[in-house]
Structures are given as structure tokens and as C-alpha cells.
């Protein structure tokens, strides 16, 4: 699974992965926020619609942003239902036992739900920042319990983010639904990384769990620099990038002067 937030990333990702996630990580990856909390339903719908227009074959999961599944069952169903009406196949939401009432309400409305446990970025204020979760007995047992509560509530898969590999392995072997890991070691049923992290379209620090398979930032900036240099030295555009007038029209426009205007 990887993320896509627009048509071009969806077109690149779709032939490669099984699941495309329109993640609320769009907030920090594309919109310049420092975290995902400012991301709204309106922003998510805008990006989901761009991805849907490419008609992806992969399972399309839309991420429920902060406050879109906290206020009431009705609000939650309307927000998640809106994603499905726009073309998503399923929704993802962060949180464990606290969120099972909303998970059940969605599944009752035929809306498939993917869970998300561990270092859930919408909880950074209560977690004290982006910190690996489940590193003590309490935290690890709590996470196992949460995973089973989500499975019982009807989730079809669970993202495990930022937890020790051994805990992710134990969660995965104890569930009948698949887990999808990000910073959760190799034993998960699947893996997810943010598209821009995989292709190196990032500036500055990236977390330990990211492996970049290209230096996209440098590659694209080099291409742009070569274009700018050729514009400045006059070698772009050349004849191949230029349109030509039909035969004879050159003479007509050459004779035109501001003073012989009709
Ligand atoms: O928003 C997102 O990209 C995510 C993934 C990191 C799982 O939730």
C-alpha cells in the first residue's frame, strides 16, 4: 500500500501496489503543515476526487481526518459515506477501543473500515510527539487488546505504525485480518510507505523506517535546473519545441507595421 494525493501519483502507483491510500499525510507531505491535525474533510475530498478521476484498479482507501469521526455517529457516517460516494472503496481511521462505536456504525452502513494503531499521528499531543508506541508492558498489551477490539468491530485490516517489530509480529499472528506495517518490522501481512518517501521527494530529515528508492528531490531539481539553464542560454525552445507558420504567411506578417493597421 502506498499513498496518492493527486492524479499523477495515483497513475504511477496504481499498476504497482494493491492498495492506494489517500492519506491525511497530504497535510505534511503536500500542504506544508507540520502535522496532520489541520487537514479537513474538504481537503481530503479534493485530493480523493483527483485520485478517483484516474479510475485506479487498486483498492482505494480514504483516510478520515482529525475530528471527522469523533463528534457523532451521524457526522462520522456522513463523512465516510461521502468518501464512498466520491469513489473510495473503504475508509481508514485512527484509534482502538475508543473508536469501535464509530467503526461499528460505519460497517452497519456497509462502509468497510481499515483500522490504524500505534503511533497514530492524530494523537501526537496526547502521545507527547512522534514516539514509538508499545515499548512497555502496559502499552504493548493495550495495543494487542485494541487490535482485537477493532477486528471484533469488523475492520478488514489494521495499519500498525511505529511499534516494535516483535509486537507487530505478535499482533499479526494473533489476528485473522491482515496487518499493514509502517515502522512496524517485517512480520506484518503487508507494508505501507508514503509515496513521496519511497521516491525521495522529501526535504530534510526522514524517519528511521523509511527507505528511499530514488533521490526524487535531486532528480527533479536537476531536470528543472537544466531547463532553466537552457532557457537562459537560448537553446530552449529549439525548432522541435516550436510551431511554424504555413508557407507564405511569414511575408504577410513581416509587412505589418503599427502605422499601416486597418
Ligand atoms: O496518512 C497516511 O499516509 C497514513 C499512512 C502513513 C498509514 O496514515
mmCIF file with all atom_site columns, N, CA, C and O and ligand atoms in Angstrom, residues 1 3 5 21-26 36 63 92 94 116 121 159 161 182 192 194, ligand 1:
data_model
loop_
_atom_site.group_PDB
_atom_site.id
_atom_site.type_symbol
_atom_site.label_atom_id
_atom_site.label_alt_id
_atom_site.label_comp_id
_atom_site.label_asym_id
_atom_site.label_entity_id
_atom_site.label_seq_id
_atom_site.pdbx_PDB_ins_code
_atom_site.Cartn_x
_atom_site.Cartn_y
_atom_site.Cartn_z
_atom_site.occupancy
_atom_site.B_iso_or_equiv
_atom_site.pdbx_formal_charge
_atom_site.auth_seq_id
_atom_site.auth_comp_id
_atom_site.auth_asym_id
_atom_site.auth_atom_id
_atom_site.pdbx_PDB_model_num
ATOM   1  N N  . UNK A 1 1   ? 0.861   -1.189 0.000  1.00 0.00 ? 1   UNK A N  1
ATOM   2  C CA . UNK A 1 1   ? 0.000   0.000  0.000  1.00 0.00 ? 1   UNK A CA 1
ATOM   3  C C  . UNK A 1 1   ? 0.892   1.230  0.000  1.00 0.00 ? 1   UNK A C  1
ATOM   4  O O  . UNK A 1 1   ? 1.932   1.271  0.659  1.00 0.00 ? 1   UNK A O  1
ATOM   5  N N  . UNK A 1 3   ? 0.601   5.830  -0.624 1.00 0.00 ? 3   UNK A N  1
ATOM   6  C CA . UNK A 1 3   ? -0.326  6.964  -0.669 1.00 0.00 ? 3   UNK A CA 1
ATOM   7  C C  . UNK A 1 3   ? -0.343  7.568  -2.066 1.00 0.00 ? 3   UNK A C  1
ATOM   8  O O  . UNK A 1 3   ? 0.621   7.469  -2.819 1.00 0.00 ? 3   UNK A O  1
ATOM   9  N N  . UNK A 1 5   ? -2.107  11.404 -3.613 1.00 0.00 ? 5   UNK A N  1
ATOM   10 C CA . UNK A 1 5   ? -2.922  12.579 -3.255 1.00 0.00 ? 5   UNK A CA 1
ATOM   11 C C  . UNK A 1 5   ? -3.406  13.320 -4.484 1.00 0.00 ? 5   UNK A C  1
ATOM   12 O O  . UNK A 1 5   ? -4.099  14.332 -4.368 1.00 0.00 ? 5   UNK A O  1
ATOM   13 N N  . UNK A 1 21  ? -3.820  4.604  -0.682 1.00 0.00 ? 21  UNK A N  1
ATOM   14 C CA . UNK A 1 21  ? -4.401  5.333  0.450  1.00 0.00 ? 21  UNK A CA 1
ATOM   15 C C  . UNK A 1 21  ? -4.313  6.831  0.157  1.00 0.00 ? 21  UNK A C  1
ATOM   16 O O  . UNK A 1 21  ? -3.216  7.359  -0.047 1.00 0.00 ? 21  UNK A O  1
ATOM   17 N N  . UNK A 1 22  ? -5.471  7.490  0.136  1.00 0.00 ? 22  UNK A N  1
ATOM   18 C CA . UNK A 1 22  ? -5.447  8.950  0.115  1.00 0.00 ? 22  UNK A CA 1
ATOM   19 C C  . UNK A 1 22  ? -5.336  9.335  1.587  1.00 0.00 ? 22  UNK A C  1
ATOM   20 O O  . UNK A 1 22  ? -6.322  9.385  2.322  1.00 0.00 ? 22  UNK A O  1
ATOM   21 N N  . UNK A 1 23  ? -4.082  9.500  2.019  1.00 0.00 ? 23  UNK A N  1
ATOM   22 C CA . UNK A 1 23  ? -3.800  9.671  3.441  1.00 0.00 ? 23  UNK A CA 1
ATOM   23 C C  . UNK A 1 23  ? -3.931  11.120 3.872  1.00 0.00 ? 23  UNK A C  1
ATOM   24 O O  . UNK A 1 23  ? -3.713  12.040 3.075  1.00 0.00 ? 23  UNK A O  1
ATOM   25 N N  . UNK A 1 24  ? -4.227  11.293 5.168  1.00 0.00 ? 24  UNK A N  1
ATOM   26 C CA . UNK A 1 24  ? -4.237  12.674 5.682  1.00 0.00 ? 24  UNK A CA 1
ATOM   27 C C  . UNK A 1 24  ? -2.806  13.204 5.807  1.00 0.00 ? 24  UNK A C  1
ATOM   28 O O  . UNK A 1 24  ? -2.590  14.381 6.089  1.00 0.00 ? 24  UNK A O  1
ATOM   29 N N  . UNK A 1 25  ? -1.819  12.333 5.536  1.00 0.00 ? 25  UNK A N  1
ATOM   30 C CA . UNK A 1 25  ? -0.430  12.793 5.450  1.00 0.00 ? 25  UNK A CA 1
ATOM   31 C C  . UNK A 1 25  ? -0.268  13.814 4.328  1.00 0.00 ? 25  UNK A C  1
ATOM   32 O O  . UNK A 1 25  ? 0.767   14.481 4.246  1.00 0.00 ? 25  UNK A O  1
ATOM   33 N N  . UNK A 1 26  ? -1.280  13.955 3.478  1.00 0.00 ? 26  UNK A N  1
ATOM   34 C CA . UNK A 1 26  ? -1.277  15.044 2.493  1.00 0.00 ? 26  UNK A CA 1
ATOM   35 C C  . UNK A 1 26  ? -0.989  16.383 3.177  1.00 0.00 ? 26  UNK A C  1
ATOM   36 O O  . UNK A 1 26  ? -0.386  17.275 2.577  1.00 0.00 ? 26  UNK A O  1
ATOM   37 N N  . UNK A 1 36  ? -0.759  16.371 10.825 1.00 0.00 ? 36  UNK A N  1
ATOM   38 C CA . UNK A 1 36  ? -1.994  16.115 10.071 1.00 0.00 ? 36  UNK A CA 1
ATOM   39 C C  . UNK A 1 36  ? -3.236  16.775 10.682 1.00 0.00 ? 36  UNK A C  1
ATOM   40 O O  . UNK A 1 36  ? -4.310  16.740 10.071 1.00 0.00 ? 36  UNK A O  1
ATOM   41 N N  . UNK A 1 63  ? -8.628  8.335  3.996  1.00 0.00 ? 63  UNK A N  1
ATOM   42 C CA . UNK A 1 63  ? -8.286  8.499  5.414  1.00 0.00 ? 63  UNK A CA 1
ATOM   43 C C  . UNK A 1 63  ? -9.236  9.506  6.066  1.00 0.00 ? 63  UNK A C  1
ATOM   44 O O  . UNK A 1 63  ? -9.403  10.622 5.553  1.00 0.00 ? 63  UNK A O  1
ATOM   45 N N  . UNK A 1 92  ? -10.198 4.634  6.283  1.00 0.00 ? 92  UNK A N  1
ATOM   46 C CA . UNK A 1 92  ? -9.290  4.267  7.374  1.00 0.00 ? 92  UNK A CA 1
ATOM   47 C C  . UNK A 1 92  ? -9.469  5.280  8.492  1.00 0.00 ? 92  UNK A C  1
ATOM   48 O O  . UNK A 1 92  ? -9.695  6.473  8.212  1.00 0.00 ? 92  UNK A O  1
ATOM   49 N N  . UNK A 1 94  ? -8.007  6.299  12.658 1.00 0.00 ? 94  UNK A N  1
ATOM   50 C CA . UNK A 1 94  ? -7.027  6.052  13.722 1.00 0.00 ? 94  UNK A CA 1
ATOM   51 C C  . UNK A 1 94  ? -7.723  5.774  15.045 1.00 0.00 ? 94  UNK A C  1
ATOM   52 O O  . UNK A 1 94  ? -8.728  6.419  15.364 1.00 0.00 ? 94  UNK A O  1
ATOM   53 N N  . UNK A 1 116 ? -6.197  1.667  12.430 1.00 0.00 ? 116 UNK A N  1
ATOM   54 C CA . UNK A 1 116 ? -4.827  2.233  12.443 1.00 0.00 ? 116 UNK A CA 1
ATOM   55 C C  . UNK A 1 116 ? -4.422  2.393  13.907 1.00 0.00 ? 116 UNK A C  1
ATOM   56 O O  . UNK A 1 116 ? -5.031  3.175  14.646 1.00 0.00 ? 116 UNK A O  1
ATOM   57 N N  . UNK A 1 121 ? -0.659  9.504  14.086 1.00 0.00 ? 121 UNK A N  1
ATOM   58 C CA . UNK A 1 121 ? -0.232  10.918 14.054 1.00 0.00 ? 121 UNK A CA 1
ATOM   59 C C  . UNK A 1 121 ? -1.288  11.918 14.546 1.00 0.00 ? 121 UNK A C  1
ATOM   60 O O  . UNK A 1 121 ? -0.926  13.010 14.982 1.00 0.00 ? 121 UNK A O  1
ATOM   61 N N  . UNK A 1 159 ? -3.653  -0.948 10.055 1.00 0.00 ? 159 UNK A N  1
ATOM   62 C CA . UNK A 1 159 ? -2.308  -0.381 9.900  1.00 0.00 ? 159 UNK A CA 1
ATOM   63 C C  . UNK A 1 159 ? -1.660  -0.355 11.283 1.00 0.00 ? 159 UNK A C  1
ATOM   64 O O  . UNK A 1 159 ? -2.281  0.083  12.258 1.00 0.00 ? 159 UNK A O  1
ATOM   65 N N  . UNK A 1 161 ? 1.535   1.284  13.036 1.00 0.00 ? 161 UNK A N  1
ATOM   66 C CA . UNK A 1 161 ? 2.557   2.299  12.765 1.00 0.00 ? 161 UNK A CA 1
ATOM   67 C C  . UNK A 1 161 ? 3.446   2.517  13.996 1.00 0.00 ? 161 UNK A C  1
ATOM   68 O O  . UNK A 1 161 ? 2.951   2.678  15.125 1.00 0.00 ? 161 UNK A O  1
ATOM   69 N N  . UNK A 1 182 ? 3.992   0.069  9.056  1.00 0.00 ? 182 UNK A N  1
ATOM   70 C CA . UNK A 1 182 ? 4.839   1.213  8.694  1.00 0.00 ? 182 UNK A CA 1
ATOM   71 C C  . UNK A 1 182 ? 5.666   1.507  9.948  1.00 0.00 ? 182 UNK A C  1
ATOM   72 O O  . UNK A 1 182 ? 5.118   1.872  10.997 1.00 0.00 ? 182 UNK A O  1
ATOM   73 N N  . UNK A 1 192 ? 3.190   -0.413 4.217  1.00 0.00 ? 192 UNK A N  1
ATOM   74 C CA . UNK A 1 192 ? 2.804   0.859  3.607  1.00 0.00 ? 192 UNK A CA 1
ATOM   75 C C  . UNK A 1 192 ? 3.919   1.868  3.841  1.00 0.00 ? 192 UNK A C  1
ATOM   76 O O  . UNK A 1 192 ? 4.529   1.881  4.917  1.00 0.00 ? 192 UNK A O  1
ATOM   77 N N  . UNK A 1 194 ? 4.626   6.179  2.638  1.00 0.00 ? 194 UNK A N  1
ATOM   78 C CA . UNK A 1 194 ? 4.164   7.356  1.917  1.00 0.00 ? 194 UNK A CA 1
ATOM   79 C C  . UNK A 1 194 ? 4.910   7.420  0.574  1.00 0.00 ? 194 UNK A C  1
ATOM   80 O O  . UNK A 1 194 ? 6.135   7.252  0.533  1.00 0.00 ? 194 UNK A O  1
HETATM 81 O O1 . LIG B 2 .   ? -1.882  9.329  6.178  1.00 0.00 ? 1   LIG B O1 1
HETATM 82 C C1 . LIG B 2 .   ? -1.109  8.401  5.909  1.00 0.00 ? 1   LIG B C1 1
HETATM 83 O O2 . LIG B 2 .   ? -0.300  8.472  4.959  1.00 0.00 ? 1   LIG B O2 1
HETATM 84 C C2 . LIG B 2 .   ? -1.164  7.206  6.717  1.00 0.00 ? 1   LIG B C2 1
HETATM 85 C C3 . LIG B 2 .   ? -0.158  6.131  6.453  1.00 0.00 ? 1   LIG B C3 1
HETATM 86 C C4 . LIG B 2 .   ? 1.173   6.546  6.904  1.00 0.00 ? 1   LIG B C4 1
HETATM 87 C C5 . LIG B 2 .   ? -0.569  4.832  7.004  1.00 0.00 ? 1   LIG B C5 1
HETATM 88 O O3 . LIG B 2 .   ? -1.984  7.114  7.571  1.00 0.00 ? 1   LIG B O3 1
#
